[in-house]
Tab-separated table of C-alpha atoms in Angstrom:
chain	number	residue	atom	x	y	z
D	298	UNK	CA	-92.828	7.956	-32.673
D	299	UNK	CA	-94.090	5.091	-35.012
D	300	UNK	CA	-95.520	4.967	-38.695
D	301	UNK	CA	-98.558	7.336	-38.032
D	302	UNK	CA	-95.786	10.040	-37.584
D	303	UNK	CA	-94.877	9.643	-41.106
D	304	UNK	CA	-98.366	9.290	-42.519
D	305	UNK	CA	-99.043	12.777	-41.087
D	306	UNK	CA	-95.591	14.331	-42.241
D	307	UNK	CA	-96.301	12.707	-45.388
D	308	UNK	CA	-99.974	14.939	-45.418
D	309	UNK	CA	-98.808	18.090	-44.503
D	310	UNK	CA	-96.024	18.301	-46.770
D	311	UNK	CA	-97.149	16.860	-50.244
D	312	UNK	CA	-97.872	20.103	-51.585
D	313	UNK	CA	-94.824	21.591	-51.583
D	314	UNK	CA	-92.255	18.461	-52.036
D	315	UNK	CA	-90.706	16.144	-55.255
D	316	UNK	CA	-91.906	13.102	-55.513
D	317	UNK	CA	-88.153	11.982	-56.133
D	318	UNK	CA	-87.796	8.702	-58.984
D	319	UNK	CA	-86.484	5.135	-58.159
D	320	UNK	CA	-83.775	3.944	-60.319
D	321	UNK	CA	-83.368	-0.080	-60.507
D	322	UNK	CA	-80.258	-1.230	-61.981
D	323	UNK	CA	-77.997	-4.133	-61.980
D	324	UNK	CA	-74.254	-3.144	-60.845
D	325	UNK	CA	-71.214	-5.767	-60.601
D	326	UNK	CA	-74.166	-8.223	-61.309
D	327	UNK	CA	-76.352	-7.447	-57.998
D	328	UNK	CA	-80.067	-5.893	-58.619
D	329	UNK	CA	-80.340	-2.304	-56.572
D	330	UNK	CA	-82.516	0.672	-56.125
D	331	UNK	CA	-81.310	4.175	-55.979
D	332	UNK	CA	-83.724	6.499	-54.088
D	333	UNK	CA	-82.674	9.492	-56.091
D	334	UNK	CA	-83.570	11.977	-53.477
D	335	UNK	CA	-80.560	14.652	-54.679
D	336	UNK	CA	-83.366	16.035	-57.143
D	337	UNK	CA	-85.375	17.227	-54.090
D	338	UNK	CA	-86.114	20.694	-54.133
D	339	UNK	CA	-82.897	22.487	-52.187
D	340	UNK	CA	-80.723	19.528	-53.484
D	341	UNK	CA	-81.485	17.163	-50.603
D	342	UNK	CA	-83.547	15.033	-48.245
D	343	UNK	CA	-83.171	17.819	-45.665
D	344	UNK	CA	-86.276	19.918	-47.251
D	345	UNK	CA	-88.674	17.450	-46.422
D	346	UNK	CA	-87.861	17.712	-42.611
D	347	UNK	CA	-87.428	21.253	-42.365
D	348	UNK	CA	-91.081	21.504	-43.682
D	349	UNK	CA	-92.645	19.144	-41.460
D	350	UNK	CA	-90.927	20.978	-38.349
D	351	UNK	CA	-92.533	24.327	-39.784
D	352	UNK	CA	-95.638	23.008	-40.255
D	353	UNK	CA	-96.035	20.793	-37.633
D	354	UNK	CA	-97.101	23.048	-34.683
D	355	UNK	CA	-98.056	26.554	-34.208
D	356	UNK	CA	-97.038	29.013	-37.350
D	357	UNK	CA	-93.854	30.911	-36.411
D	358	UNK	CA	-93.282	34.545	-36.338
D	359	UNK	CA	-89.256	33.955	-37.133
D	360	UNK	CA	-87.081	30.912	-37.777
D	361	UNK	CA	-83.195	29.853	-36.721
D	362	UNK	CA	-81.568	27.407	-37.442
D	363	UNK	CA	-77.297	26.207	-37.827
D	364	UNK	CA	-76.748	23.822	-40.094
D	365	UNK	CA	-73.112	22.810	-41.985
D	366	UNK	CA	-75.005	23.127	-45.147
D	367	UNK	CA	-77.717	21.254	-46.450
D	368	UNK	CA	-80.168	21.789	-43.534
D	369	UNK	CA	-79.518	25.820	-43.670
D	370	UNK	CA	-80.427	25.749	-47.069
D	371	UNK	CA	-83.737	23.542	-46.980
D	372	UNK	CA	-84.599	24.988	-43.725
D	373	UNK	CA	-84.159	28.622	-45.375
D	374	UNK	CA	-86.336	27.557	-48.758
D	375	UNK	CA	-89.080	25.901	-46.469
D	376	UNK	CA	-89.465	29.174	-44.570
D	377	UNK	CA	-89.484	31.339	-48.065
D	378	UNK	CA	-92.280	28.790	-49.068
D	379	UNK	CA	-94.288	29.873	-45.643
D	380	UNK	CA	-93.480	33.554	-45.938
D	381	UNK	CA	-91.322	33.324	-42.896
D	382	UNK	CA	-88.353	35.363	-41.647
D	383	UNK	CA	-85.251	33.094	-41.190
D	384	UNK	CA	-81.578	33.171	-39.910
D	385	UNK	CA	-79.033	30.345	-40.590
D	386	UNK	CA	-75.980	30.088	-38.608
D	387	UNK	CA	-73.218	27.870	-39.953
D	388	UNK	CA	-69.374	26.659	-39.494
D	389	UNK	CA	-66.506	28.935	-41.042
D	390	UNK	CA	-66.784	25.847	-42.743
D	391	UNK	CA	-69.575	25.989	-44.595
D	392	UNK	CA	-68.817	25.187	-48.441
D	393	UNK	CA	-69.389	28.453	-50.526
D	394	UNK	CA	-71.466	26.577	-52.572
D	395	UNK	CA	-73.914	25.943	-49.633
D	396	UNK	CA	-73.467	29.298	-48.247
D	397	UNK	CA	-74.193	31.165	-51.352
D	398	UNK	CA	-77.946	28.765	-51.664
D	399	UNK	CA	-78.818	29.805	-48.414
D	400	UNK	CA	-78.483	33.398	-48.870
D	401	UNK	CA	-80.333	32.806	-52.027
D	402	UNK	CA	-83.089	31.527	-50.810
D	403	UNK	CA	-83.750	34.790	-48.452
D	404	UNK	CA	-82.340	33.745	-44.982
D	405	UNK	CA	-79.968	35.522	-43.036
D	406	UNK	CA	-76.592	33.926	-42.858
D	407	UNK	CA	-74.401	34.132	-39.672
D	408	UNK	CA	-71.002	32.468	-39.873
D	409	UNK	CA	-69.763	31.533	-36.241
D	410	UNK	CA	-67.689	28.941	-34.918
D	411	UNK	CA	-65.472	26.181	-36.485
D	412	UNK	CA	-67.741	23.409	-36.142
D	413	UNK	CA	-71.230	22.743	-36.721
D	414	UNK	CA	-71.537	22.005	-32.423
D	415	UNK	CA	-70.406	26.363	-31.960
D	416	UNK	CA	-72.699	27.505	-34.927
D	417	UNK	CA	-75.627	25.402	-33.031
D	418	UNK	CA	-74.867	26.751	-30.008
D	419	UNK	CA	-75.033	30.422	-31.407
D	420	UNK	CA	-78.301	29.610	-33.500
D	421	UNK	CA	-79.818	28.359	-30.177
D	422	UNK	CA	-78.893	31.480	-28.008
D	423	UNK	CA	-80.915	33.482	-30.490
D	424	UNK	CA	-84.132	31.628	-30.398
D	425	UNK	CA	-83.400	31.975	-26.304
D	426	UNK	CA	-83.360	35.752	-26.528
D	427	UNK	CA	-85.927	36.449	-29.424
D	428	UNK	CA	-88.494	33.413	-29.052
D	429	UNK	CA	-87.513	32.717	-32.784
D	430	UNK	CA	-88.697	28.906	-33.502
D	431	UNK	CA	-85.741	26.665	-33.790
D	432	UNK	CA	-85.384	24.123	-36.000
D	433	UNK	CA	-82.957	21.603	-34.866
D	434	UNK	CA	-80.828	19.693	-37.802
D	435	UNK	CA	-82.465	16.127	-37.054
D	436	UNK	CA	-82.869	14.831	-33.507
D	437	UNK	CA	-86.366	15.706	-33.331
D	438	UNK	CA	-89.965	14.189	-33.412
D	439	UNK	CA	-91.228	16.538	-37.137
D	440	UNK	CA	-87.877	16.653	-38.171
D	441	UNK	CA	-87.366	12.447	-38.087
D	442	UNK	CA	-91.195	12.353	-39.249
D	443	UNK	CA	-90.196	14.038	-42.650
D	444	UNK	CA	-87.108	12.927	-43.420
D	445	UNK	CA	-89.348	9.622	-43.072
D	446	UNK	CA	-91.695	9.842	-46.224
D	447	UNK	CA	-88.715	9.064	-48.427
D	448	UNK	CA	-88.389	5.717	-47.096
D	449	UNK	CA	-92.026	5.365	-47.251
D	450	UNK	CA	-91.773	6.777	-50.973
D	451	UNK	CA	-89.376	3.974	-51.792
D	452	UNK	CA	-91.711	1.229	-50.200
D	453	UNK	CA	-94.786	2.138	-52.276
D	454	UNK	CA	-92.889	2.042	-55.050
D	455	UNK	CA	-90.651	-0.783	-55.222
D	456	UNK	CA	-92.272	-3.284	-52.197
D	457	UNK	CA	-89.487	-5.463	-52.930
D	458	UNK	CA	-87.295	-3.397	-51.527
D	459	UNK	CA	-85.364	-5.546	-48.504
D	460	UNK	CA	-82.945	-3.227	-46.711
D	461	UNK	CA	-82.277	0.316	-46.734
D	462	UNK	CA	-78.392	2.033	-47.144
D	463	UNK	CA	-78.405	5.808	-45.268
D	464	UNK	CA	-75.243	8.060	-45.031
D	465	UNK	CA	-75.388	9.015	-41.383
D	466	UNK	CA	-74.594	12.048	-39.519
D	467	UNK	CA	-76.960	13.306	-36.670
D	468	UNK	CA	-79.113	10.155	-37.661
D	469	UNK	CA	-82.665	11.907	-38.976
D	470	UNK	CA	-82.446	10.410	-42.201
D	471	UNK	CA	-81.743	6.966	-40.939
D	472	UNK	CA	-84.337	6.889	-37.930
D	473	UNK	CA	-86.344	8.694	-40.186
D	474	UNK	CA	-85.903	5.519	-42.649
D	475	UNK	CA	-86.744	3.229	-39.760
D	476	UNK	CA	-89.968	4.506	-38.805
D	477	UNK	CA	-91.178	5.208	-42.780
D	478	UNK	CA	-89.408	2.172	-44.390
D	479	UNK	CA	-90.475	-1.001	-42.473
D	480	UNK	CA	-87.167	-2.919	-43.644
D	481	UNK	CA	-83.767	-3.301	-42.175
D	482	UNK	CA	-81.528	-0.088	-42.060
D	483	UNK	CA	-77.836	-0.019	-42.734
D	484	UNK	CA	-76.264	3.297	-41.242
D	485	UNK	CA	-73.506	4.317	-43.099
D	486	UNK	CA	-70.909	6.870	-41.998
D	487	UNK	CA	-66.893	8.080	-43.320
D	488	UNK	CA	-64.384	6.532	-40.822
D	489	UNK	CA	-63.138	9.619	-38.522
D	490	UNK	CA	-66.784	10.925	-39.087
D	491	UNK	CA	-68.705	8.556	-37.013
D	492	UNK	CA	-70.843	10.146	-34.209
D	493	UNK	CA	-73.849	7.437	-34.731
D	494	UNK	CA	-70.878	4.608	-34.942
D	495	UNK	CA	-69.322	5.720	-31.507
D	496	UNK	CA	-72.490	6.129	-29.616
D	497	UNK	CA	-73.280	2.572	-30.601
D	498	UNK	CA	-70.150	1.363	-29.286
D	499	UNK	CA	-70.559	3.496	-26.119
D	500	UNK	CA	-74.135	2.893	-25.714
D	501	UNK	CA	-75.309	6.430	-25.454
D	502	UNK	CA	-74.108	9.375	-27.831
D	503	UNK	CA	-70.959	11.023	-27.045
D	504	UNK	CA	-68.638	13.699	-28.572
D	505	UNK	CA	-67.006	12.778	-31.559
D	506	UNK	CA	-64.032	14.173	-34.027
D	507	UNK	CA	-65.093	15.283	-37.234
D	508	UNK	CA	-62.679	14.702	-40.185
D	509	UNK	CA	-64.032	13.492	-43.716
D	510	UNK	CA	-64.835	14.750	-47.039
D	511	UNK	CA	-68.142	14.566	-46.093
D	512	UNK	CA	-67.804	16.382	-43.100
D	513	UNK	CA	-70.063	19.494	-44.721
D	514	UNK	CA	-72.915	17.322	-44.951
D	515	UNK	CA	-72.438	14.276	-42.117
D	516	UNK	CA	-70.398	16.168	-39.395
D	517	UNK	CA	-72.388	15.989	-36.670
D	518	UNK	CA	-70.245	16.073	-33.541
D	519	UNK	CA	-72.701	13.884	-31.248
D	520	UNK	CA	-75.367	11.657	-32.425
D	521	UNK	CA	-79.039	12.927	-31.913
D	522	UNK	CA	-80.745	11.164	-28.395
D	523	UNK	CA	-83.563	10.347	-30.141
D	524	UNK	CA	-82.321	9.166	-33.236
D	525	UNK	CA	-79.904	6.646	-31.649
D	526	UNK	CA	-82.933	5.368	-29.555
D	527	UNK	CA	-84.829	4.956	-32.355
D	528	UNK	CA	-81.340	3.130	-34.382
D	529	UNK	CA	-80.576	1.516	-31.159
D	530	UNK	CA	-83.841	-0.406	-30.531
D	531	UNK	CA	-84.502	-1.256	-34.369
D	532	UNK	CA	-81.339	-3.458	-34.571
D	533	UNK	CA	-79.762	-0.394	-36.876
D	534	UNK	CA	-76.550	-2.059	-38.636
D	535	UNK	CA	-73.718	0.448	-38.764
D	536	UNK	CA	-70.570	0.473	-40.925
D	537	UNK	CA	-68.023	2.898	-41.882
D	538	UNK	CA	-66.327	3.716	-44.903
D	539	UNK	CA	-63.024	5.299	-46.090
D	540	UNK	CA	-62.739	8.933	-47.605
D	541	UNK	CA	-61.167	6.556	-50.152
D	542	UNK	CA	-64.301	4.490	-50.783
D	543	UNK	CA	-66.716	7.171	-50.647
D	544	UNK	CA	-65.225	9.484	-53.606
D	545	UNK	CA	-64.653	6.324	-55.751
D	546	UNK	CA	-68.652	5.516	-54.913
D	547	UNK	CA	-69.212	8.949	-56.109
D	548	UNK	CA	-66.986	8.590	-59.309
D	549	UNK	CA	-68.949	5.343	-60.240
D	550	UNK	CA	-72.239	7.357	-59.846
D	551	UNK	CA	-71.304	9.291	-62.388
D	552	UNK	CA	-69.471	6.892	-64.799
D	553	UNK	CA	-72.279	4.269	-64.371
D	554	UNK	CA	-75.583	6.587	-64.238
D	555	UNK	CA	-74.234	10.053	-65.468
D	556	UNK	CA	-75.329	11.259	-61.185
D	557	UNK	CA	-73.699	14.048	-59.712
D	558	UNK	CA	-73.641	14.325	-56.104
D	559	UNK	CA	-71.741	15.314	-52.879
D	560	UNK	CA	-69.522	13.280	-50.977
D	561	UNK	CA	-71.896	12.055	-48.174
D	562	UNK	CA	-74.588	11.085	-51.111
D	563	UNK	CA	-72.393	8.231	-52.320
D	564	UNK	CA	-71.326	7.100	-48.777
D	565	UNK	CA	-74.272	4.256	-48.701
D	566	UNK	CA	-73.195	3.140	-52.008
D	567	UNK	CA	-69.889	3.239	-50.962
D	568	UNK	CA	-70.952	0.471	-48.543
D	569	UNK	CA	-73.038	-0.967	-51.192
D	570	UNK	CA	-70.186	-1.592	-53.630
D	571	UNK	CA	-67.884	-2.856	-51.037
D	572	UNK	CA	-70.245	-5.851	-50.055
D	573	UNK	CA	-70.844	-4.619	-46.245
D	574	UNK	CA	-75.068	-4.613	-47.067
D	575	UNK	CA	-76.705	-7.746	-46.360
D	576	UNK	CA	-80.097	-8.740	-48.262
D	577	UNK	CA	-80.899	-9.015	-51.881
D	578	UNK	CA	-82.382	-5.906	-53.103
D	579	UNK	CA	-80.710	-2.947	-50.953
D	580	UNK	CA	-82.397	0.743	-51.404
D	581	UNK	CA	-79.355	3.020	-51.465
D	582	UNK	CA	-80.729	6.811	-50.909
D	583	UNK	CA	-78.790	8.815	-52.764
D	584	UNK	CA	-79.709	12.095	-50.030
D	585	UNK	CA	-77.670	15.299	-51.885
D	586	UNK	CA	-75.780	17.226	-54.704
D	587	UNK	CA	-74.987	20.890	-53.045
D	588	UNK	CA	-71.846	21.045	-54.443
D	589	UNK	CA	-70.115	22.796	-56.952
D	590	UNK	CA	-70.330	21.403	-60.543
D	591	UNK	CA	-69.590	22.768	-63.898
D	592	UNK	CA	-69.830	21.219	-67.318
D	593	UNK	CA	-66.299	21.265	-69.145
């Protein structure tokens, strides 16, 4: 894969996505750029990859996927846009807000298993038995290319960005950012929800435990083979933050900018606040907002 895959994806999905804004600011005396991707359709960057996966090959008759939440909302919405029937498998731990949005998008929702890995196995079994197109959450060239369009937009709008900071579950957004942004990438995960960090330590993807307040979005139990290779080859920096740090960063995004986001979206900002990100002008991708929220 290379940057031409990102350009092709951008052309395919342009009629359907939002070009999300950048916010330049200064926090604690340091300049930072926030890519407000939580404003994307479906409330996360996942819509980009889902659309590209459905548009990048022959039109399927039916679609199936597995998700901890955001990917399912994205695939369900992309399928609805294209007039395709879709089934989404989720683990029992799926947040109610995300399950509700999957069904609201018109998908058939099936709860199967206690983890994303178990839900994924069930979805793959259905795809094998029915011939439906299975849309992976992260480890697929078309999905990665779609996610990479986010960073490509950011660089076009702010060419002085010198580093990207990205939250990581299975690595789709981070690997797409490597290809689409052409800048060093800092891949950030919560402690105890660190499949990619463990893959870097082992030299290859390994099964990993998942235990974090951000697990519904970043709870991959194993990094993708393709995403890991892209990140490893690019010399990507892997960083961890604690749940306390990411929740404090989420609160800071609200207090500082009035951005209401889910915990996973604050993970890269937490690393930046803690001084674990190199460079003079980092772009923090604020990746999702699928959480329960109500005004008081």
